[in-house]
Amino acid sequence: MPDYFADPTSFWASPNRQKEFREKFRVPRVLFDRILAATKESGRWRDTHDSNGHGSPKPLSLACKVASAFRVMAKGAGMDIAEEGSGVSAQVLGRFLPDWLQWFVDENYDKWVPGITTHEELVKVEADFKKIG
């Protein structure tokens, strides 16, 4: 599978692709890029190699792993379903996702997920969720 995240200015650059990205991963591309940068800066993960089940290693970008994690969370899909679209094996995602989620919650959740503090904010969030489904 091609790495759609290797060059952020190419595949996901158009407004239609931005909308598709948001629908697919339930996060705007610009926020995904910031979270990915924080993931890289943490130094806990790096691009690695994984066996694709046929004995030949293939490179896996950290962006693909993070995108697969978002896909599982966004769609409530099983890790084996995410594997079909990303090329990240269910086994690798099964190791990556719990550790990454714990790091995200511990280190970044408050930065990226603002709390709802007023009734007006609650109404706006509910309206936004109704729009995106």
PDB file of N, CA and C in Angstrom, residues 2-95:
ATOM      1  N   PRO A   2       0.568   2.233  -0.784  1.00  0.00           N
ATOM      2  CA  PRO A   2       1.360   3.459  -0.776  1.00  0.00           C
ATOM      3  C   PRO A   2       1.217   4.187   0.553  1.00  0.00           C
ATOM      4  N   ASP A   3       2.252   4.901   0.937  1.00  0.00           N
ATOM      5  CA  ASP A   3       2.206   5.683   2.164  1.00  0.00           C
ATOM      6  C   ASP A   3       1.642   7.059   1.820  1.00  0.00           C
ATOM      7  N   TYR A   4       0.359   7.250   2.073  1.00  0.00           N
ATOM      8  CA  TYR A   4      -0.305   8.502   1.751  1.00  0.00           C
ATOM      9  C   TYR A   4       0.156   9.653   2.638  1.00  0.00           C
ATOM     10  N   PHE A   5       0.937   9.330   3.668  1.00  0.00           N
ATOM     11  CA  PHE A   5       1.367  10.343   4.612  1.00  0.00           C
ATOM     12  C   PHE A   5       2.810  10.767   4.394  1.00  0.00           C
ATOM     13  N   ALA A   6       3.485  10.184   3.435  1.00  0.00           N
ATOM     14  CA  ALA A   6       4.891  10.500   3.203  1.00  0.00           C
ATOM     15  C   ALA A   6       5.072  11.958   2.804  1.00  0.00           C
ATOM     16  N   ASP A   7       4.190  12.474   1.972  1.00  0.00           N
ATOM     17  CA  ASP A   7       4.262  13.864   1.539  1.00  0.00           C
ATOM     18  C   ASP A   7       2.920  14.524   1.815  1.00  0.00           C
ATOM     19  N   PRO A   8       2.813  15.259   2.939  1.00  0.00           N
ATOM     20  CA  PRO A   8       1.521  15.834   3.311  1.00  0.00           C
ATOM     21  C   PRO A   8       0.985  16.855   2.325  1.00  0.00           C
ATOM     22  N   THR A   9       1.813  17.349   1.430  1.00  0.00           N
ATOM     23  CA  THR A   9       1.349  18.361   0.481  1.00  0.00           C
ATOM     24  C   THR A   9       0.713  17.736  -0.747  1.00  0.00           C
ATOM     25  N   SER A  10       0.797  16.426  -0.889  1.00  0.00           N
ATOM     26  CA  SER A  10       0.309  15.825  -2.122  1.00  0.00           C
ATOM     27  C   SER A  10      -1.090  15.233  -1.976  1.00  0.00           C
ATOM     28  N   PHE A  11      -1.196  14.013  -1.499  1.00  0.00           N
ATOM     29  CA  PHE A  11      -2.450  13.271  -1.559  1.00  0.00           C
ATOM     30  C   PHE A  11      -3.603  13.956  -0.834  1.00  0.00           C
ATOM     31  N   TRP A  12      -3.384  14.452   0.390  1.00  0.00           N
ATOM     32  CA  TRP A  12      -4.474  14.992   1.201  1.00  0.00           C
ATOM     33  C   TRP A  12      -4.601  16.505   1.092  1.00  0.00           C
ATOM     34  N   ALA A  13      -3.968  17.132   0.118  1.00  0.00           N
ATOM     35  CA  ALA A  13      -3.914  18.593   0.058  1.00  0.00           C
ATOM     36  C   ALA A  13      -5.212  19.257  -0.399  1.00  0.00           C
ATOM     37  N   SER A  14      -5.964  18.663  -1.289  1.00  0.00           N
ATOM     38  CA  SER A  14      -7.154  19.333  -1.833  1.00  0.00           C
ATOM     39  C   SER A  14      -8.276  19.401  -0.796  1.00  0.00           C
ATOM     40  N   PRO A  15      -9.169  20.389  -0.931  1.00  0.00           N
ATOM     41  CA  PRO A  15     -10.297  20.497   0.010  1.00  0.00           C
ATOM     42  C   PRO A  15     -11.154  19.230   0.060  1.00  0.00           C
ATOM     43  N   ASN A  16     -11.371  18.584  -1.080  1.00  0.00           N
ATOM     44  CA  ASN A  16     -12.154  17.351  -1.081  1.00  0.00           C
ATOM     45  C   ASN A  16     -11.451  16.248  -0.300  1.00  0.00           C
ATOM     46  N   ARG A  17     -10.133  16.152  -0.460  1.00  0.00           N
ATOM     47  CA  ARG A  17      -9.361  15.154   0.285  1.00  0.00           C
ATOM     48  C   ARG A  17      -9.340  15.480   1.776  1.00  0.00           C
ATOM     49  N   GLN A  18      -9.313  16.782   2.104  1.00  0.00           N
ATOM     50  CA  GLN A  18      -9.365  17.185   3.514  1.00  0.00           C
ATOM     51  C   GLN A  18     -10.674  16.710   4.150  1.00  0.00           C
ATOM     52  N   LYS A  19     -11.764  16.870   3.405  1.00  0.00           N
ATOM     53  CA  LYS A  19     -13.069  16.411   3.896  1.00  0.00           C
ATOM     54  C   LYS A  19     -13.083  14.894   4.036  1.00  0.00           C
ATOM     55  N   GLU A  20     -12.531  14.218   3.045  1.00  0.00           N
ATOM     56  CA  GLU A  20     -12.447  12.756   3.097  1.00  0.00           C
ATOM     57  C   GLU A  20     -11.620  12.307   4.305  1.00  0.00           C
ATOM     58  N   PHE A  21     -10.514  12.993   4.562  1.00  0.00           N
ATOM     59  CA  PHE A  21      -9.669  12.661   5.708  1.00  0.00           C
ATOM     60  C   PHE A  21     -10.467  12.792   6.999  1.00  0.00           C
ATOM     61  N   ARG A  22     -11.172  13.901   7.139  1.00  0.00           N
ATOM     62  CA  ARG A  22     -11.971  14.142   8.354  1.00  0.00           C
ATOM     63  C   ARG A  22     -13.034  13.054   8.528  1.00  0.00           C
ATOM     64  N   GLU A  23     -13.687  12.658   7.448  1.00  0.00           N
ATOM     65  CA  GLU A  23     -14.706  11.608   7.530  1.00  0.00           C
ATOM     66  C   GLU A  23     -14.082  10.259   7.872  1.00  0.00           C
ATOM     67  N   LYS A  24     -12.928   9.998   7.317  1.00  0.00           N
ATOM     68  CA  LYS A  24     -12.273   8.705   7.506  1.00  0.00           C
ATOM     69  C   LYS A  24     -11.693   8.537   8.906  1.00  0.00           C
ATOM     70  N   PHE A  25     -11.104   9.621   9.436  1.00  0.00           N
ATOM     71  CA  PHE A  25     -10.382   9.521  10.707  1.00  0.00           C
ATOM     72  C   PHE A  25     -11.016  10.318  11.837  1.00  0.00           C
ATOM     73  N   ARG A  26     -12.077  11.072  11.532  1.00  0.00           N
ATOM     74  CA  ARG A  26     -12.815  11.875  12.519  1.00  0.00           C
ATOM     75  C   ARG A  26     -11.936  12.914  13.210  1.00  0.00           C
ATOM     76  N   VAL A  27     -10.973  13.420  12.468  1.00  0.00           N
ATOM     77  CA  VAL A  27     -10.098  14.479  12.970  1.00  0.00           C
ATOM     78  C   VAL A  27      -9.635  15.288  11.760  1.00  0.00           C
ATOM     79  N   PRO A  28      -9.585  16.616  11.871  1.00  0.00           N
ATOM     80  CA  PRO A  28      -9.072  17.409  10.749  1.00  0.00           C
ATOM     81  C   PRO A  28      -7.600  17.080  10.491  1.00  0.00           C
ATOM     82  N   ARG A  29      -7.205  17.141   9.240  1.00  0.00           N
ATOM     83  CA  ARG A  29      -5.829  16.794   8.881  1.00  0.00           C
ATOM     84  C   ARG A  29      -4.812  17.645   9.639  1.00  0.00           C
ATOM     85  N   VAL A  30      -5.089  18.933   9.808  1.00  0.00           N
ATOM     86  CA  VAL A  30      -4.139  19.803  10.495  1.00  0.00           C
ATOM     87  C   VAL A  30      -3.939  19.356  11.943  1.00  0.00           C
ATOM     88  N   LEU A  31      -4.988  18.915  12.609  1.00  0.00           N
ATOM     89  CA  LEU A  31      -4.859  18.420  13.975  1.00  0.00           C
ATOM     90  C   LEU A  31      -4.131  17.080  13.988  1.00  0.00           C
ATOM     91  N   PHE A  32      -4.436  16.214  13.020  1.00  0.00           N
ATOM     92  CA  PHE A  32      -3.713  14.947  12.900  1.00  0.00           C
ATOM     93  C   PHE A  32      -2.212  15.210  12.777  1.00  0.00           C
ATOM     94  N   ASP A  33      -1.841  16.179  11.930  1.00  0.00           N
ATOM     95  CA  ASP A  33      -0.423  16.495  11.736  1.00  0.00           C
ATOM     96  C   ASP A  33       0.230  16.976  13.029  1.00  0.00           C
ATOM     97  N   ARG A  34      -0.499  17.762  13.806  1.00  0.00           N
ATOM     98  CA  ARG A  34       0.059  18.234  15.090  1.00  0.00           C
ATOM     99  C   ARG A  34       0.212  17.084  16.076  1.00  0.00           C
ATOM    100  N   ILE A  35      -0.766  16.196  16.115  1.00  0.00           N
ATOM    101  CA  ILE A  35      -0.669  15.041  17.013  1.00  0.00           C
ATOM    102  C   ILE A  35       0.451  14.113  16.555  1.00  0.00           C
ATOM    103  N   LEU A  36       0.587  13.920  15.258  1.00  0.00           N
ATOM    104  CA  LEU A  36       1.672  13.099  14.730  1.00  0.00           C
ATOM    105  C   LEU A  36       3.033  13.710  15.081  1.00  0.00           C
ATOM    106  N   ALA A  37       3.158  15.024  14.947  1.00  0.00           N
ATOM    107  CA  ALA A  37       4.420  15.686  15.303  1.00  0.00           C
ATOM    108  C   ALA A  37       4.738  15.482  16.786  1.00  0.00           C
ATOM    109  N   ALA A  38       3.735  15.608  17.645  1.00  0.00           N
ATOM    110  CA  ALA A  38       3.951  15.383  19.082  1.00  0.00           C
ATOM    111  C   ALA A  38       4.351  13.937  19.347  1.00  0.00           C
ATOM    112  N   THR A  39       3.747  13.003  18.603  1.00  0.00           N
ATOM    113  CA  THR A  39       4.101  11.589  18.742  1.00  0.00           C
ATOM    114  C   THR A  39       5.561  11.373  18.379  1.00  0.00           C
ATOM    115  N   LYS A  40       5.989  11.953  17.271  1.00  0.00           N
ATOM    116  CA  LYS A  40       7.387  11.818  16.849  1.00  0.00           C
ATOM    117  C   LYS A  40       8.332  12.465  17.857  1.00  0.00           C
ATOM    118  N   GLU A  41       7.962  13.656  18.322  1.00  0.00           N
ATOM    119  CA  GLU A  41       8.812  14.386  19.261  1.00  0.00           C
ATOM    120  C   GLU A  41       8.950  13.675  20.599  1.00  0.00           C
ATOM    121  N   SER A  42       7.986  12.842  20.943  1.00  0.00           N
ATOM    122  CA  SER A  42       8.066  12.125  22.217  1.00  0.00           C
ATOM    123  C   SER A  42       9.249  11.165  22.245  1.00  0.00           C
ATOM    124  N   GLY A  43       9.676  10.717  21.068  1.00  0.00           N
ATOM    125  CA  GLY A  43      10.797   9.788  20.991  1.00  0.00           C
ATOM    126  C   GLY A  43      10.451   8.361  21.380  1.00  0.00           C
ATOM    127  N   ARG A  44       9.193   8.099  21.681  1.00  0.00           N
ATOM    128  CA  ARG A  44       8.793   6.749  22.102  1.00  0.00           C
ATOM    129  C   ARG A  44       8.564   5.811  20.930  1.00  0.00           C
ATOM    130  N   TRP A  45       8.238   6.374  19.765  1.00  0.00           N
ATOM    131  CA  TRP A  45       7.959   5.553  18.586  1.00  0.00           C
ATOM    132  C   TRP A  45       8.750   6.071  17.412  1.00  0.00           C
ATOM    133  N   ARG A  46       8.977   5.184  16.475  1.00  0.00           N
ATOM    134  CA  ARG A  46       9.675   5.559  15.254  1.00  0.00           C
ATOM    135  C   ARG A  46       9.157   4.675  14.131  1.00  0.00           C
ATOM    136  N   ASP A  47       9.514   5.023  12.919  1.00  0.00           N
ATOM    137  CA  ASP A  47       9.151   4.174  11.790  1.00  0.00           C
ATOM    138  C   ASP A  47       9.886   2.849  11.960  1.00  0.00           C
ATOM    139  N   THR A  48       9.175   1.747  11.729  1.00  0.00           N
ATOM    140  CA  THR A  48       9.747   0.421  11.958  1.00  0.00           C
ATOM    141  C   THR A  48       9.458  -0.493  10.786  1.00  0.00           C
ATOM    142  N   HIS A  49       9.841  -1.719  10.948  1.00  0.00           N
ATOM    143  CA  HIS A  49       9.530  -2.755   9.967  1.00  0.00           C
ATOM    144  C   HIS A  49       8.638  -3.793  10.629  1.00  0.00           C
ATOM    145  N   ASP A  50       7.793  -4.366   9.828  1.00  0.00           N
ATOM    146  CA  ASP A  50       6.847  -5.373  10.292  1.00  0.00           C
ATOM    147  C   ASP A  50       6.836  -6.499   9.279  1.00  0.00           C
ATOM    148  N   SER A  51       6.589  -7.694   9.734  1.00  0.00           N
ATOM    149  CA  SER A  51       6.449  -8.795   8.798  1.00  0.00           C
ATOM    150  C   SER A  51       5.019  -8.798   8.293  1.00  0.00           C
ATOM    151  N   ASN A  52       4.853  -8.902   6.992  1.00  0.00           N
ATOM    152  CA  ASN A  52       3.508  -8.866   6.425  1.00  0.00           C
ATOM    153  C   ASN A  52       2.871 -10.253   6.376  1.00  0.00           C
ATOM    154  N   GLY A  53       3.464 -11.187   7.063  1.00  0.00           N
ATOM    155  CA  GLY A  53       2.903 -12.525   7.083  1.00  0.00           C
ATOM    156  C   GLY A  53       3.452 -13.420   6.003  1.00  0.00           C
ATOM    157  N   HIS A  54       4.206 -12.855   5.083  1.00  0.00           N
ATOM    158  CA  HIS A  54       4.794 -13.639   4.004  1.00  0.00           C
ATOM    159  C   HIS A  54       6.308 -13.685   4.120  1.00  0.00           C
ATOM    160  N   GLY A  55       6.820 -13.232   5.261  1.00  0.00           N
ATOM    161  CA  GLY A  55       8.234 -13.334   5.519  1.00  0.00           C
ATOM    162  C   GLY A  55       9.083 -12.190   4.997  1.00  0.00           C
ATOM    163  N   SER A  56       8.486 -11.232   4.288  1.00  0.00           N
ATOM    164  CA  SER A  56       9.295 -10.129   3.793  1.00  0.00           C
ATOM    165  C   SER A  56       8.962  -8.865   4.577  1.00  0.00           C
ATOM    166  N   PRO A  57       9.986  -8.191   5.091  1.00  0.00           N
ATOM    167  CA  PRO A  57       9.701  -6.983   5.869  1.00  0.00           C
ATOM    168  C   PRO A  57       9.252  -5.841   4.976  1.00  0.00           C
ATOM    169  N   LYS A  58       8.394  -5.009   5.522  1.00  0.00           N
ATOM    170  CA  LYS A  58       7.962  -3.819   4.797  1.00  0.00           C
ATOM    171  C   LYS A  58       8.015  -2.638   5.755  1.00  0.00           C
ATOM    172  N   PRO A  59       8.394  -1.472   5.275  1.00  0.00           N
ATOM    173  CA  PRO A  59       8.463  -0.324   6.175  1.00  0.00           C
ATOM    174  C   PRO A  59       7.071   0.164   6.550  1.00  0.00           C
ATOM    175  N   LEU A  60       6.919   0.574   7.790  1.00  0.00           N
ATOM    176  CA  LEU A  60       5.658   1.135   8.266  1.00  0.00           C
ATOM    177  C   LEU A  60       5.931   2.518   8.806  1.00  0.00           C
ATOM    178  N   SER A  61       5.327   3.508   8.228  1.00  0.00           N
ATOM    179  CA  SER A  61       5.544   4.846   8.754  1.00  0.00           C
ATOM    180  C   SER A  61       4.749   5.013  10.041  1.00  0.00           C
ATOM    181  N   LEU A  62       5.282   5.833  10.914  1.00  0.00           N
ATOM    182  CA  LEU A  62       4.580   6.148  12.148  1.00  0.00           C
ATOM    183  C   LEU A  62       3.240   6.800  11.826  1.00  0.00           C
ATOM    184  N   ALA A  63       3.205   7.583  10.758  1.00  0.00           N
ATOM    185  CA  ALA A  63       1.946   8.217  10.346  1.00  0.00           C
ATOM    186  C   ALA A  63       0.883   7.173  10.034  1.00  0.00           C
ATOM    187  N   CYS A  64       1.265   6.085   9.372  1.00  0.00           N
ATOM    188  CA  CYS A  64       0.291   5.027   9.072  1.00  0.00           C
ATOM    189  C   CYS A  64      -0.219   4.376  10.348  1.00  0.00           C
ATOM    190  N   LYS A  65       0.673   4.175  11.318  1.00  0.00           N
ATOM    191  CA  LYS A  65       0.243   3.577  12.590  1.00  0.00           C
ATOM    192  C   LYS A  65      -0.723   4.491  13.329  1.00  0.00           C
ATOM    193  N   VAL A  66      -0.391   5.774  13.389  1.00  0.00           N
ATOM    194  CA  VAL A  66      -1.263   6.725  14.085  1.00  0.00           C
ATOM    195  C   VAL A  66      -2.594   6.852  13.341  1.00  0.00           C
ATOM    196  N   ALA A  67      -2.550   6.917  12.021  1.00  0.00           N
ATOM    197  CA  ALA A  67      -3.785   6.988  11.241  1.00  0.00           C
ATOM    198  C   ALA A  67      -4.639   5.741  11.462  1.00  0.00           C
ATOM    199  N   SER A  68      -4.006   4.573  11.518  1.00  0.00           N
ATOM    200  CA  SER A  68      -4.743   3.335  11.781  1.00  0.00           C
ATOM    201  C   SER A  68      -5.378   3.369  13.165  1.00  0.00           C
ATOM    202  N   ALA A  69      -4.673   3.914  14.130  1.00  0.00           N
ATOM    203  CA  ALA A  69      -5.230   4.046  15.477  1.00  0.00           C
ATOM    204  C   ALA A  69      -6.456   4.950  15.458  1.00  0.00           C
ATOM    205  N   PHE A  70      -6.351   6.076  14.747  1.00  0.00           N
ATOM    206  CA  PHE A  70      -7.504   6.970  14.623  1.00  0.00           C
ATOM    207  C   PHE A  70      -8.659   6.282  13.908  1.00  0.00           C
ATOM    208  N   ARG A  71      -8.361   5.496  12.906  1.00  0.00           N
ATOM    209  CA  ARG A  71      -9.412   4.799  12.141  1.00  0.00           C
ATOM    210  C   ARG A  71     -10.157   3.816  13.038  1.00  0.00           C
ATOM    211  N   VAL A  72      -9.429   3.067  13.844  1.00  0.00           N
ATOM    212  CA  VAL A  72     -10.056   2.113  14.767  1.00  0.00           C
ATOM    213  C   VAL A  72     -10.954   2.861  15.747  1.00  0.00           C
ATOM    214  N   MET A  73     -10.445   3.961  16.294  1.00  0.00           N
ATOM    215  CA  MET A  73     -11.241   4.728  17.255  1.00  0.00           C
ATOM    216  C   MET A  73     -12.425   5.415  16.588  1.00  0.00           C
ATOM    217  N   ALA A  74     -12.212   5.974  15.396  1.00  0.00           N
ATOM    218  CA  ALA A  74     -13.262   6.738  14.719  1.00  0.00           C
ATOM    219  C   ALA A  74     -14.421   5.868  14.271  1.00  0.00           C
ATOM    220  N   LYS A  75     -14.103   4.700  13.795  1.00  0.00           N
ATOM    221  CA  LYS A  75     -15.135   3.839  13.230  1.00  0.00           C
ATOM    222  C   LYS A  75     -15.550   2.704  14.149  1.00  0.00           C
ATOM    223  N   GLY A  76     -14.848   2.555  15.256  1.00  0.00           N
ATOM    224  CA  GLY A  76     -15.154   1.430  16.131  1.00  0.00           C
ATOM    225  C   GLY A  76     -14.853   0.113  15.441  1.00  0.00           C
ATOM    226  N   ALA A  77     -13.929   0.162  14.502  1.00  0.00           N
ATOM    227  CA  ALA A  77     -13.577  -1.021  13.714  1.00  0.00           C
ATOM    228  C   ALA A  77     -12.580  -1.881  14.481  1.00  0.00           C
ATOM    229  N   GLY A  78     -12.595  -3.164  14.171  1.00  0.00           N
ATOM    230  CA  GLY A  78     -11.597  -4.050  14.727  1.00  0.00           C
ATOM    231  C   GLY A  78     -10.250  -3.786  14.084  1.00  0.00           C
ATOM    232  N   MET A  79      -9.209  -4.209  14.760  1.00  0.00           N
ATOM    233  CA  MET A  79      -7.865  -3.972  14.242  1.00  0.00           C
ATOM    234  C   MET A  79      -7.622  -4.709  12.934  1.00  0.00           C
ATOM    235  N   ASP A  80      -8.291  -5.845  12.754  1.00  0.00           N
ATOM    236  CA  ASP A  80      -8.127  -6.578  11.499  1.00  0.00           C
ATOM    237  C   ASP A  80      -8.754  -5.816  10.328  1.00  0.00           C
ATOM    238  N   ILE A  81      -9.823  -5.074  10.584  1.00  0.00           N
ATOM    239  CA  ILE A  81     -10.438  -4.251   9.539  1.00  0.00           C
ATOM    240  C   ILE A  81      -9.507  -3.096   9.172  1.00  0.00           C
ATOM    241  N   ALA A  82      -8.894  -2.470  10.176  1.00  0.00           N
ATOM    242  CA  ALA A  82      -7.959  -1.368   9.913  1.00  0.00           C
ATOM    243  C   ALA A  82      -6.769  -1.865   9.101  1.00  0.00           C
ATOM    244  N   GLU A  83      -6.381  -3.118   9.308  1.00  0.00           N
ATOM    245  CA  GLU A  83      -5.250  -3.690   8.581  1.00  0.00           C
ATOM    246  C   GLU A  83      -5.495  -3.691   7.075  1.00  0.00           C
ATOM    247  N   GLU A  84      -6.727  -3.982   6.675  1.00  0.00           N
ATOM    248  CA  GLU A  84      -7.056  -4.045   5.253  1.00  0.00           C
ATOM    249  C   GLU A  84      -6.818  -2.722   4.543  1.00  0.00           C
ATOM    250  N   GLY A  85      -7.078  -1.631   5.215  1.00  0.00           N
ATOM    251  CA  GLY A  85      -6.942  -0.340   4.564  1.00  0.00           C
ATOM    252  C   GLY A  85      -5.603   0.332   4.754  1.00  0.00           C
ATOM    253  N   SER A  86      -4.841  -0.103   5.754  1.00  0.00           N
ATOM    254  CA  SER A  86      -3.615   0.625   6.074  1.00  0.00           C
ATOM    255  C   SER A  86      -2.336  -0.141   5.792  1.00  0.00           C
ATOM    256  N   GLY A  87      -2.431  -1.457   5.795  1.00  0.00           N
ATOM    257  CA  GLY A  87      -1.219  -2.249   5.666  1.00  0.00           C
ATOM    258  C   GLY A  87      -0.525  -2.468   6.993  1.00  0.00           C
ATOM    259  N   VAL A  88      -1.018  -1.850   8.061  1.00  0.00           N
ATOM    260  CA  VAL A  88      -0.475  -2.072   9.403  1.00  0.00           C
ATOM    261  C   VAL A  88      -1.169  -3.314   9.953  1.00  0.00           C
ATOM    262  N   SER A  89      -0.393  -4.327  10.276  1.00  0.00           N
ATOM    263  CA  SER A  89      -0.996  -5.589  10.708  1.00  0.00           C
ATOM    264  C   SER A  89      -1.757  -5.411  12.015  1.00  0.00           C
ATOM    265  N   ALA A  90      -2.769  -6.239  12.207  1.00  0.00           N
ATOM    266  CA  ALA A  90      -3.548  -6.217  13.443  1.00  0.00           C
ATOM    267  C   ALA A  90      -2.636  -6.476  14.637  1.00  0.00           C
ATOM    268  N   GLN A  91      -1.636  -7.303  14.456  1.00  0.00           N
ATOM    269  CA  GLN A  91      -0.689  -7.614  15.536  1.00  0.00           C
ATOM    270  C   GLN A  91       0.108  -6.365  15.931  1.00  0.00           C
ATOM    271  N   VAL A  92       0.642  -5.664  14.940  1.00  0.00           N
ATOM    272  CA  VAL A  92       1.407  -4.439  15.227  1.00  0.00           C
ATOM    273  C   VAL A  92       0.500  -3.379  15.833  1.00  0.00           C
ATOM    274  N   LEU A  93      -0.682  -3.199  15.264  1.00  0.00           N
ATOM    275  CA  LEU A  93      -1.613  -2.215  15.790  1.00  0.00           C
ATOM    276  C   LEU A  93      -2.040  -2.581  17.210  1.00  0.00           C
ATOM    277  N   GLY A  94      -2.187  -3.871  17.476  1.00  0.00           N
ATOM    278  CA  GLY A  94      -2.535  -4.335  18.816  1.00  0.00           C
ATOM    279  C   GLY A  94      -1.476  -4.010  19.850  1.00  0.00           C
ATOM    280  N   ARG A  95      -0.218  -3.970  19.424  1.00  0.00           N
ATOM    281  CA  ARG A  95       0.861  -3.567  20.330  1.00  0.00           C
ATOM    282  C   ARG A  95       0.972  -2.054  20.425  1.00  0.00           C
TER     283      ARG A  95
END
